[in-house]
mmCIF file of C-alpha atoms and ligand atoms in Angstrom:
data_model
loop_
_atom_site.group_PDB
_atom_site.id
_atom_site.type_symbol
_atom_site.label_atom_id
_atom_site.label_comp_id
_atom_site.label_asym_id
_atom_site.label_seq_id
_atom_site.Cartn_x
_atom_site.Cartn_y
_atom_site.Cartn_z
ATOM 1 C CA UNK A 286 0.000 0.000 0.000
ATOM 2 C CA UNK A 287 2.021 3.118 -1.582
ATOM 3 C CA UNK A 288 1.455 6.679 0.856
ATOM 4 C CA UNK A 289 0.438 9.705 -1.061
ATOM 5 C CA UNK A 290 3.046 11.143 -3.868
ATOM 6 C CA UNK A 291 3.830 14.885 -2.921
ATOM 7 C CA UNK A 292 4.373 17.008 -6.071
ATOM 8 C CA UNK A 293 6.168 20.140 -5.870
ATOM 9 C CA UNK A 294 7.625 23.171 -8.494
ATOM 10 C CA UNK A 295 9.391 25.415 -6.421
ATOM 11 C CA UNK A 296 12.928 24.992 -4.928
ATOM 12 C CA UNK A 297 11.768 26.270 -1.591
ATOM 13 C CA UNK A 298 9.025 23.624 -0.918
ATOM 14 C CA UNK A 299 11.691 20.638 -2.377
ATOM 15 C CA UNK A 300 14.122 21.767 -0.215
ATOM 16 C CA UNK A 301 11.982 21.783 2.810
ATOM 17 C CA UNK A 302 11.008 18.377 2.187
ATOM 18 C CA UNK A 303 14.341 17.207 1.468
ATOM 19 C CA UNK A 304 15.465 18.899 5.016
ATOM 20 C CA UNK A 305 12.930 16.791 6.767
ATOM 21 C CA UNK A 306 14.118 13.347 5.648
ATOM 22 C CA UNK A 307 17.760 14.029 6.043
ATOM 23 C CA UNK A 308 16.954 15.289 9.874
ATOM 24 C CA UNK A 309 15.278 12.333 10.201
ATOM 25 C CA UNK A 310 18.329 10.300 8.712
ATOM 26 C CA UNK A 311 16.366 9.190 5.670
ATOM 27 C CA UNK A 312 18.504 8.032 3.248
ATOM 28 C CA UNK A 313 17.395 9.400 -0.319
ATOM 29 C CA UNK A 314 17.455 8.262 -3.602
ATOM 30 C CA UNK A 315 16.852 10.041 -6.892
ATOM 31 C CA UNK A 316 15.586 9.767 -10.421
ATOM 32 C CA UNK A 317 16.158 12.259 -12.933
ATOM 33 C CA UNK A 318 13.532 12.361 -15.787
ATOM 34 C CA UNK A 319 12.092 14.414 -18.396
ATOM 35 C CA UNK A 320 8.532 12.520 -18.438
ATOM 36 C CA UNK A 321 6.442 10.161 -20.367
ATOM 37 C CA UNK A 322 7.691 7.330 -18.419
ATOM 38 C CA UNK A 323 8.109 3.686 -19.229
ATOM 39 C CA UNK A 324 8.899 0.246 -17.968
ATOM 40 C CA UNK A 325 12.635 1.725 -18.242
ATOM 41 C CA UNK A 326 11.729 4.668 -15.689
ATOM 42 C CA UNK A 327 9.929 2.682 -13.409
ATOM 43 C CA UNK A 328 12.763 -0.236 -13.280
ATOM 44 C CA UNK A 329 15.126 3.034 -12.223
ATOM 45 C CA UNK A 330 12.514 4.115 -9.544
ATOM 46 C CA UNK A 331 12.689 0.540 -7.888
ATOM 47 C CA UNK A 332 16.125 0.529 -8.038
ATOM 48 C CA UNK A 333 16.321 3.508 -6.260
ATOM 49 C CA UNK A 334 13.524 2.784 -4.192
ATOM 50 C CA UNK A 335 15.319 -0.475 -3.016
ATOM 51 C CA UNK A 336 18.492 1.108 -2.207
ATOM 52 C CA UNK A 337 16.878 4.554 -0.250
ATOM 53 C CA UNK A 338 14.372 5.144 2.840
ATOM 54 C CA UNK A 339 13.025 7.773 0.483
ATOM 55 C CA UNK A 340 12.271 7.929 -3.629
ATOM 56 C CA UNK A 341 12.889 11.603 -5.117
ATOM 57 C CA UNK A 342 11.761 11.935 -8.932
ATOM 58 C CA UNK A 343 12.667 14.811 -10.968
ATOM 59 C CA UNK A 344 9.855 15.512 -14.278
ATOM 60 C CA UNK A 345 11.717 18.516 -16.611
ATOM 61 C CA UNK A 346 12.130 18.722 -20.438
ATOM 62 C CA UNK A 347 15.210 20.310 -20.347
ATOM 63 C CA UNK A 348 15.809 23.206 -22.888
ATOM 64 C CA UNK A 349 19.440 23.272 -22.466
ATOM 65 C CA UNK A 350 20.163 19.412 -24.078
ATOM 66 C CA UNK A 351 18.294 19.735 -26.833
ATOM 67 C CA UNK A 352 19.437 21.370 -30.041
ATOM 68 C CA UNK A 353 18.535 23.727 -32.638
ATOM 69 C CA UNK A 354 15.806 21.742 -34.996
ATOM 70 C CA UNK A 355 15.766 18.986 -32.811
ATOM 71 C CA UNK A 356 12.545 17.523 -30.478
ATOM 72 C CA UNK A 357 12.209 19.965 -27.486
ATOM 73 C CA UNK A 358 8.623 21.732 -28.357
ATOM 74 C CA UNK A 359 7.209 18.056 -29.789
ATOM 75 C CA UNK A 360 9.065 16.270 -26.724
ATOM 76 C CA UNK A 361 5.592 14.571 -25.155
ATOM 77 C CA UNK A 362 4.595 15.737 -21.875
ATOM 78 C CA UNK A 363 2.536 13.262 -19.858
ATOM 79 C CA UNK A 364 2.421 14.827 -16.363
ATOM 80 C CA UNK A 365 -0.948 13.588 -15.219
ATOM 81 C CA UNK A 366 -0.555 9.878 -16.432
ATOM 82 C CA UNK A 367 3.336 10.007 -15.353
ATOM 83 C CA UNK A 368 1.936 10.982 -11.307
ATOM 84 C CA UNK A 369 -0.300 8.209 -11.279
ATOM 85 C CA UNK A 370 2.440 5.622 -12.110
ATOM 86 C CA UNK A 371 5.004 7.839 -9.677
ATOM 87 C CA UNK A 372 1.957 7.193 -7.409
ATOM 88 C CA UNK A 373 1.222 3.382 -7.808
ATOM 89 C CA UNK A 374 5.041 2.715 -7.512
ATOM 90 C CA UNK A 375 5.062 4.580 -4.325
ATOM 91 C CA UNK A 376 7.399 7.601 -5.099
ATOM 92 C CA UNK A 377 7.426 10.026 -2.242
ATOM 93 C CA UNK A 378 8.142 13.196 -3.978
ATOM 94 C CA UNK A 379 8.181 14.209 -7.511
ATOM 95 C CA UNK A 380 9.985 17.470 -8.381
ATOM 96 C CA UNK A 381 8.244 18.878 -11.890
ATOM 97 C CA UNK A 382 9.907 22.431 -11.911
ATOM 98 C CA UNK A 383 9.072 25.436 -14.260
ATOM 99 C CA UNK A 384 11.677 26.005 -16.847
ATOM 100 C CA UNK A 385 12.626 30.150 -15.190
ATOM 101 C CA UNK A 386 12.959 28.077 -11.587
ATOM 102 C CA UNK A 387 15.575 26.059 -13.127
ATOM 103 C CA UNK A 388 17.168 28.387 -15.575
ATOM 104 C CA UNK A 389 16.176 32.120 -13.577
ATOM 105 C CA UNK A 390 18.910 34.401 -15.298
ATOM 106 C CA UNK A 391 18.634 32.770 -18.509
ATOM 107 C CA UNK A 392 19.442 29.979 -20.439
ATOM 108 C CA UNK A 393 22.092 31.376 -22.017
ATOM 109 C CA UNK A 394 23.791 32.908 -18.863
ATOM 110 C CA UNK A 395 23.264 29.869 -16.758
ATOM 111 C CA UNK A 396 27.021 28.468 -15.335
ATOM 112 C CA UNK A 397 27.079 25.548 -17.315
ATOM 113 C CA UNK A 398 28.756 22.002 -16.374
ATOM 114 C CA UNK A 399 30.907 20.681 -19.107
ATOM 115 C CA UNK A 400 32.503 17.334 -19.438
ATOM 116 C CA UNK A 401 35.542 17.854 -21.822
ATOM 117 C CA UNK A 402 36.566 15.299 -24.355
ATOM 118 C CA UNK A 403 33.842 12.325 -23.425
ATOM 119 C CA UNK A 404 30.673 15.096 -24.267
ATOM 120 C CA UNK A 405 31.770 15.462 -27.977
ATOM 121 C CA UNK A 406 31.995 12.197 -29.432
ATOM 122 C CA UNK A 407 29.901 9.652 -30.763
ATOM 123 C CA UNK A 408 26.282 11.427 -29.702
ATOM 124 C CA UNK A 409 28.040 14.430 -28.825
ATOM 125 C CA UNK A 410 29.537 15.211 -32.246
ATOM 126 C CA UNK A 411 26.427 15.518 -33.875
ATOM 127 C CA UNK A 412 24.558 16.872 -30.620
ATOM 128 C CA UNK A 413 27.435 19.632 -29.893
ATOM 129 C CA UNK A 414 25.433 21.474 -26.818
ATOM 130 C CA UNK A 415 23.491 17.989 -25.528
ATOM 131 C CA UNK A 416 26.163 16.574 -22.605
ATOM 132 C CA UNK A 417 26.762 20.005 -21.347
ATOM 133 C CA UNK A 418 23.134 20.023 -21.363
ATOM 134 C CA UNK A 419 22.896 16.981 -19.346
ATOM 135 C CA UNK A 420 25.915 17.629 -16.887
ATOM 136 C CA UNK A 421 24.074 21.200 -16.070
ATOM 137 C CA UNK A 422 20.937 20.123 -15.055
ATOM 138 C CA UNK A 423 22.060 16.855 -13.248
ATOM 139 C CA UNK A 424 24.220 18.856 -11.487
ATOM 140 C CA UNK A 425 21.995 20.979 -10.792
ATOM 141 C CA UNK A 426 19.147 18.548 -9.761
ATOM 142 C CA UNK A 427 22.145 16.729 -7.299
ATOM 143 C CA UNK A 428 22.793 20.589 -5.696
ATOM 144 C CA UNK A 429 19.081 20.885 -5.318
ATOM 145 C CA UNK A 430 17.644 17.508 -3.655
ATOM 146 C CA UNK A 431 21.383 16.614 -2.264
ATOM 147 C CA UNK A 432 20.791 12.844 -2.669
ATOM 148 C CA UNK A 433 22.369 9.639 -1.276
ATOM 149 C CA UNK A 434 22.436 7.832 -4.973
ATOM 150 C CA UNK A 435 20.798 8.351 -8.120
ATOM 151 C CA UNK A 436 19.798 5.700 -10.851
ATOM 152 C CA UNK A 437 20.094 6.036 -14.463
ATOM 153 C CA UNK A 438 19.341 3.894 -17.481
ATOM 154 C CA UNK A 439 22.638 2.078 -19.769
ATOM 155 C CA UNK A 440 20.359 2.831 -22.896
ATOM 156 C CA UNK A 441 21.543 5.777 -22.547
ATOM 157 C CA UNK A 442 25.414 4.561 -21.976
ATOM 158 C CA UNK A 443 27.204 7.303 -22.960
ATOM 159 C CA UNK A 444 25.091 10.248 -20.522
ATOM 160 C CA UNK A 445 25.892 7.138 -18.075
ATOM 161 C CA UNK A 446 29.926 7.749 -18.382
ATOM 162 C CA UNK A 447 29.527 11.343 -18.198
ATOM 163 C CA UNK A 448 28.129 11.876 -15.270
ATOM 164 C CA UNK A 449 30.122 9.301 -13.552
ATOM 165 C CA UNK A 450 32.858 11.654 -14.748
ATOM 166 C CA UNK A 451 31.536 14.884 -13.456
ATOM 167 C CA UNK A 452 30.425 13.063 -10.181
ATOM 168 C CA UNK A 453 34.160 11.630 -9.838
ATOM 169 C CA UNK A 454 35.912 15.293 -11.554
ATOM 170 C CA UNK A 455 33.521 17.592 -9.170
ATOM 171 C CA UNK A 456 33.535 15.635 -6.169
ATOM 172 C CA UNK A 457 30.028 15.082 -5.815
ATOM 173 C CA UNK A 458 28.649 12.841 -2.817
ATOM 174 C CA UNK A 459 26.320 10.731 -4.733
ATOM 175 C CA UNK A 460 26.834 7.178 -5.293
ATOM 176 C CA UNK A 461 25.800 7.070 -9.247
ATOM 177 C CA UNK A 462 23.863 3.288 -10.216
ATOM 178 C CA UNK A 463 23.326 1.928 -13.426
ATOM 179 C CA UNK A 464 20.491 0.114 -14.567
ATOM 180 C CA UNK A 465 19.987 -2.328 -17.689
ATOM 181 C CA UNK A 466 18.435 -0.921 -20.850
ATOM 182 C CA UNK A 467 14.393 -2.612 -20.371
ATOM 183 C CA UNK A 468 13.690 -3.573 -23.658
ATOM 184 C CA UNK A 469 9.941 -4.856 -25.764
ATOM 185 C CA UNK A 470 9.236 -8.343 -26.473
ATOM 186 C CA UNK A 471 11.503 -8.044 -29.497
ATOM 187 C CA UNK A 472 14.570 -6.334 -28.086
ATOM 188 C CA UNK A 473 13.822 -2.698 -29.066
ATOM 189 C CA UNK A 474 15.054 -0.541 -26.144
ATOM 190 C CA UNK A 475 11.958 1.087 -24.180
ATOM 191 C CA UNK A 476 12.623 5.062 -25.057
ATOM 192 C CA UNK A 477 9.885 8.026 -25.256
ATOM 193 C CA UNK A 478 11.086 8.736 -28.827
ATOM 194 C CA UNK A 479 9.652 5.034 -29.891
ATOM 195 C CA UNK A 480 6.085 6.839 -29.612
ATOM 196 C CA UNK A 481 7.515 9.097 -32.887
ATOM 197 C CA UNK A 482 8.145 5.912 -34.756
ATOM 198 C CA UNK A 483 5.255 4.796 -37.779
ATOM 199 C CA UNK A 484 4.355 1.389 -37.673
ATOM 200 C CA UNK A 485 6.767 0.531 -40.498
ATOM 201 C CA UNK A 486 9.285 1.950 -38.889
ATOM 202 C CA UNK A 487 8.374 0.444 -35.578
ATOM 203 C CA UNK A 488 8.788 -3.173 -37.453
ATOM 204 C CA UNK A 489 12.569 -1.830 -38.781
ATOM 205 C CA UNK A 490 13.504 -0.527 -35.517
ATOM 206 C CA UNK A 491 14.503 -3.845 -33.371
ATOM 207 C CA UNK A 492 17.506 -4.235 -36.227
ATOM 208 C CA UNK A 493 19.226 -1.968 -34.359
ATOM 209 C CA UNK A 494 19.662 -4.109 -31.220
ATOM 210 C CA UNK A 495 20.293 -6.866 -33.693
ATOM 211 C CA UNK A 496 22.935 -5.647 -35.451
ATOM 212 C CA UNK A 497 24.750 -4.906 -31.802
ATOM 213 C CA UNK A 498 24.124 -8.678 -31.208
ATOM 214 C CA UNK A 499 25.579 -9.973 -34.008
ATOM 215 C CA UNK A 500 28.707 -7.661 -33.837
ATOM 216 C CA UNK A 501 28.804 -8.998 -29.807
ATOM 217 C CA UNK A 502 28.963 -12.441 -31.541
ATOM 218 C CA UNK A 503 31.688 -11.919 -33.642
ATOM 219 C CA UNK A 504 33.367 -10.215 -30.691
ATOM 220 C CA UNK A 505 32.880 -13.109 -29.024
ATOM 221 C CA UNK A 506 33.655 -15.975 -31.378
ATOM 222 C CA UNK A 507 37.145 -14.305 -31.589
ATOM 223 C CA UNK A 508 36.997 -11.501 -34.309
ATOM 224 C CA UNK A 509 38.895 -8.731 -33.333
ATOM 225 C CA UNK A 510 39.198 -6.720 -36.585
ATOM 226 C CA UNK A 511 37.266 -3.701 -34.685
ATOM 227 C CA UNK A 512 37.033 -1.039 -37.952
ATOM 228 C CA UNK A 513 35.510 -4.133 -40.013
ATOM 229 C CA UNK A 514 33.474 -4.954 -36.954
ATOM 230 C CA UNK A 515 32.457 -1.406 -37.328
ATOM 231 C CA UNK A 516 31.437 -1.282 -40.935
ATOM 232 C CA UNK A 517 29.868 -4.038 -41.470
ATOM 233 C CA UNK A 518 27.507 -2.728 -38.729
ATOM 234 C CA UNK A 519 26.677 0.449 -40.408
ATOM 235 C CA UNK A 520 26.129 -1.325 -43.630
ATOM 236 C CA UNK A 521 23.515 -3.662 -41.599
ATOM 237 C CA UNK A 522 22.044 -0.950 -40.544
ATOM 238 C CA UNK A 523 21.850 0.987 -43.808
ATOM 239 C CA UNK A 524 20.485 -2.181 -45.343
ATOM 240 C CA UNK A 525 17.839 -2.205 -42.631
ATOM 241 C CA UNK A 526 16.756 0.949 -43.943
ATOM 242 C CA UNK A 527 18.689 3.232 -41.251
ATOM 243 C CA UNK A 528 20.311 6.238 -41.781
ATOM 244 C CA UNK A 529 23.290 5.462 -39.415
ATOM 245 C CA UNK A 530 25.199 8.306 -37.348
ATOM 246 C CA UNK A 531 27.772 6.197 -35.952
ATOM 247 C CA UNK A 532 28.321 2.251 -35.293
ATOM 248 C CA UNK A 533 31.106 2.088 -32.755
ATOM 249 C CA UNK A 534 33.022 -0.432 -30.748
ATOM 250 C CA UNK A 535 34.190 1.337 -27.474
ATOM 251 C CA UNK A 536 36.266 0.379 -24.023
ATOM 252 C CA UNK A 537 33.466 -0.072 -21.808
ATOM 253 C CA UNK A 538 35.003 2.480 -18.941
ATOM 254 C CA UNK A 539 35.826 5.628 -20.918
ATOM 255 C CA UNK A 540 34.447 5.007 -24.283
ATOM 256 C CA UNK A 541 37.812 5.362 -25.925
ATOM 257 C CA UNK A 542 38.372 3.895 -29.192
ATOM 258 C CA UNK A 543 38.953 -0.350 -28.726
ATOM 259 C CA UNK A 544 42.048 -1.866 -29.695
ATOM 260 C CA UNK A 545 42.294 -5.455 -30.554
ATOM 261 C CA UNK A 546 43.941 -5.982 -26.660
ATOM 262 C CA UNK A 547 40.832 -4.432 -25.231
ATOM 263 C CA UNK A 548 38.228 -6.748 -23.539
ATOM 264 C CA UNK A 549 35.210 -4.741 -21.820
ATOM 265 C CA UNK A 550 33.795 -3.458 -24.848
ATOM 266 C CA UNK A 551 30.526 -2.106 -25.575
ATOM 267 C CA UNK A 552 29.008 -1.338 -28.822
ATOM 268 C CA UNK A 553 27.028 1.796 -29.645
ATOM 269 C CA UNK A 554 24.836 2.672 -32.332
ATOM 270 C CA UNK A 555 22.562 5.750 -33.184
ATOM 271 C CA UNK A 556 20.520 5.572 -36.245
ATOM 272 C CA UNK A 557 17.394 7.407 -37.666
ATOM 273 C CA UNK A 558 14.552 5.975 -38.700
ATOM 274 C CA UNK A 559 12.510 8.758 -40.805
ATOM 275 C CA UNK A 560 13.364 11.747 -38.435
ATOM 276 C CA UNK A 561 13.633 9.437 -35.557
ATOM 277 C CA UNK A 562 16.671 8.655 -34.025
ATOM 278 C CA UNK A 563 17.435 5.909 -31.721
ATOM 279 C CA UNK A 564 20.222 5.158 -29.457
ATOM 280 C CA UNK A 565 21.151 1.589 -28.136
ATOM 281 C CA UNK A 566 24.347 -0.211 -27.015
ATOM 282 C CA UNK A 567 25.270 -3.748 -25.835
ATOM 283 C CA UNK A 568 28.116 -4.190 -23.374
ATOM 284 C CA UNK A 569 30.357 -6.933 -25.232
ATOM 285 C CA UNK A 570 31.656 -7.722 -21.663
ATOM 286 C CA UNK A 571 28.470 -9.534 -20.621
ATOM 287 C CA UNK A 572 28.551 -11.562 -24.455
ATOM 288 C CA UNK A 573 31.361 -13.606 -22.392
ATOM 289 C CA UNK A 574 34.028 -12.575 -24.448
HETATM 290 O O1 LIG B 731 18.001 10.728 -19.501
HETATM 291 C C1 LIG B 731 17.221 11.691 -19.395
HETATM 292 O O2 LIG B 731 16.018 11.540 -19.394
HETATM 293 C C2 LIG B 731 17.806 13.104 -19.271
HETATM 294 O O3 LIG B 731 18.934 13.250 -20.055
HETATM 295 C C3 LIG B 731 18.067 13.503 -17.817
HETATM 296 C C4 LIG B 731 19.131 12.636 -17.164
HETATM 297 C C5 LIG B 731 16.780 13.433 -17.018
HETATM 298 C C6 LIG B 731 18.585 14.958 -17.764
HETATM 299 O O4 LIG B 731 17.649 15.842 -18.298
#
């Protein structure tokens, strides 16, 4: 039997809740979101929900990670059906602040967080401004509700790596969990942008976590030719009817490029589909190689 969710906008009234539990030695875990939630959100809220005394979730489209042209005005906002599922899963708070609470002086004259090197490549060459994005407001989020630990997906691997960065570079007391990408019945990784997606290109899109599997099992049966490996995975996907942006075989830790001597790998992809683009990634470490 969950209590009643408390839902609050202003920093005043989080922080004042936040207060309580910590004099009260709660121990407080966090979820960063920006809405429309899944199976994939909720698996993050029970993670943190089984690792806290108390279950913080943060609702806010963020301006600063998107960029010019891309999805911000069409992202879908879902606040009423996303409280009730906060509310059946027995989230304490939920944190849905206004964009001038977050951002006061200005988007553009906010201090921004910026992850150098790891925030522009792969996703972050062709989404220049998204990491620093990311970093700012997750930073931002950890000043403001000052949790224990906070739980994000490994769909989105790369965001994954650089906040564990900023956490470890900045010095920031939060203990920083990863959770397995949830994925549908036929391996396509549970994302908001999948509600874009036509029903022809729904049918295309669980190629893309196919064509990581098969390059994890040629990892694994012993191929180590990692630019091949690499090709032949954007000409899967371009044969799939994708319009690839990068197929790349990574070191696991630091996403630097592999070398043949290299064995926690993981695999990253981000293709469009239409206007549609999906991210997914496969961690060639758990292929047993
Ligand atoms: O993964 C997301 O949904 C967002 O990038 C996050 C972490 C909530 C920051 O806006």
């Amino acid at each position: 039997m969950s209590g009643e969710l408390e839902t609050v906008s202003d920093i005043e009234s989080l922080r004042e809740c936040i207060r309580g539990w910590r004099s009260a030695g709660k121990r407080i875990g966090f979820v960063p979101t920006m809405g429309n939630l899944h199976q994939g959100h909720l698996a993050l809220v029970r993670e943190a929900q089984r690792k806290s005394d108390r279950c913080v979730v943060s609702l806010f489209v963020n301006p600063m990670q998107f960029g010019a042209g891309e999805d911000y005005d069409s992202y879908p906002r879902t606040l009423e059906q996303d409280r009730a599922k906060l509310q059946d899963a027995g989230v304490e708070l939920l944190f849905t602040p206004s964009v001038s609470a977050i951002y006061p002086v200005g988007e553009d004259q906010q201090t921004r967080v910026e992850v150098p090197g790891i925030s522009h490549i792969l996703c972050g060459a062709s989404r220049p401004r998204h990491f620093v994005g990311v970093a700012t407001i997750v930073c931002k989020f950890f000043n403001l509700v000052q949790p224990d630990l906070a739980v994000f997906g490994e769909k989105d691997y790369q965001q994954l790596i650089v906040i564990r960065r900023m956490v470890a570079d900045l010095a920031i007391p939060v203990d920083i969990l990863g959770l397995s990408t949830v994925r549908e019945a036929d391996g396509l990784a549970k994302s908001s942008r999948n509600g874009y997606l036509s029903a022809d290109e729904r049918a295309l899109a669980p190629k893309l976590y196919e064509t990581l599997r098969l390059t994890a099992e040629a990892l694994a049966a012993g191929d180590r030719d990692i630019e091949q490996l690499e090709a032949k995975g954007l000409e899967r996907l371009r044969t799939a009817g994708f319009r690839p942006d990068y197929f790349a075989i990574r070191r696991a830790h630091d996403l630097a490029p592999a070398t043949r001597q290299d064995h926690a790998l993981v695999i990253l992809a981000a293709a469009y589909l239409g206007t549609t683009r999906l991210i997914d990634n496969l961690n060639a470490a758990e292929q047993h190689i």
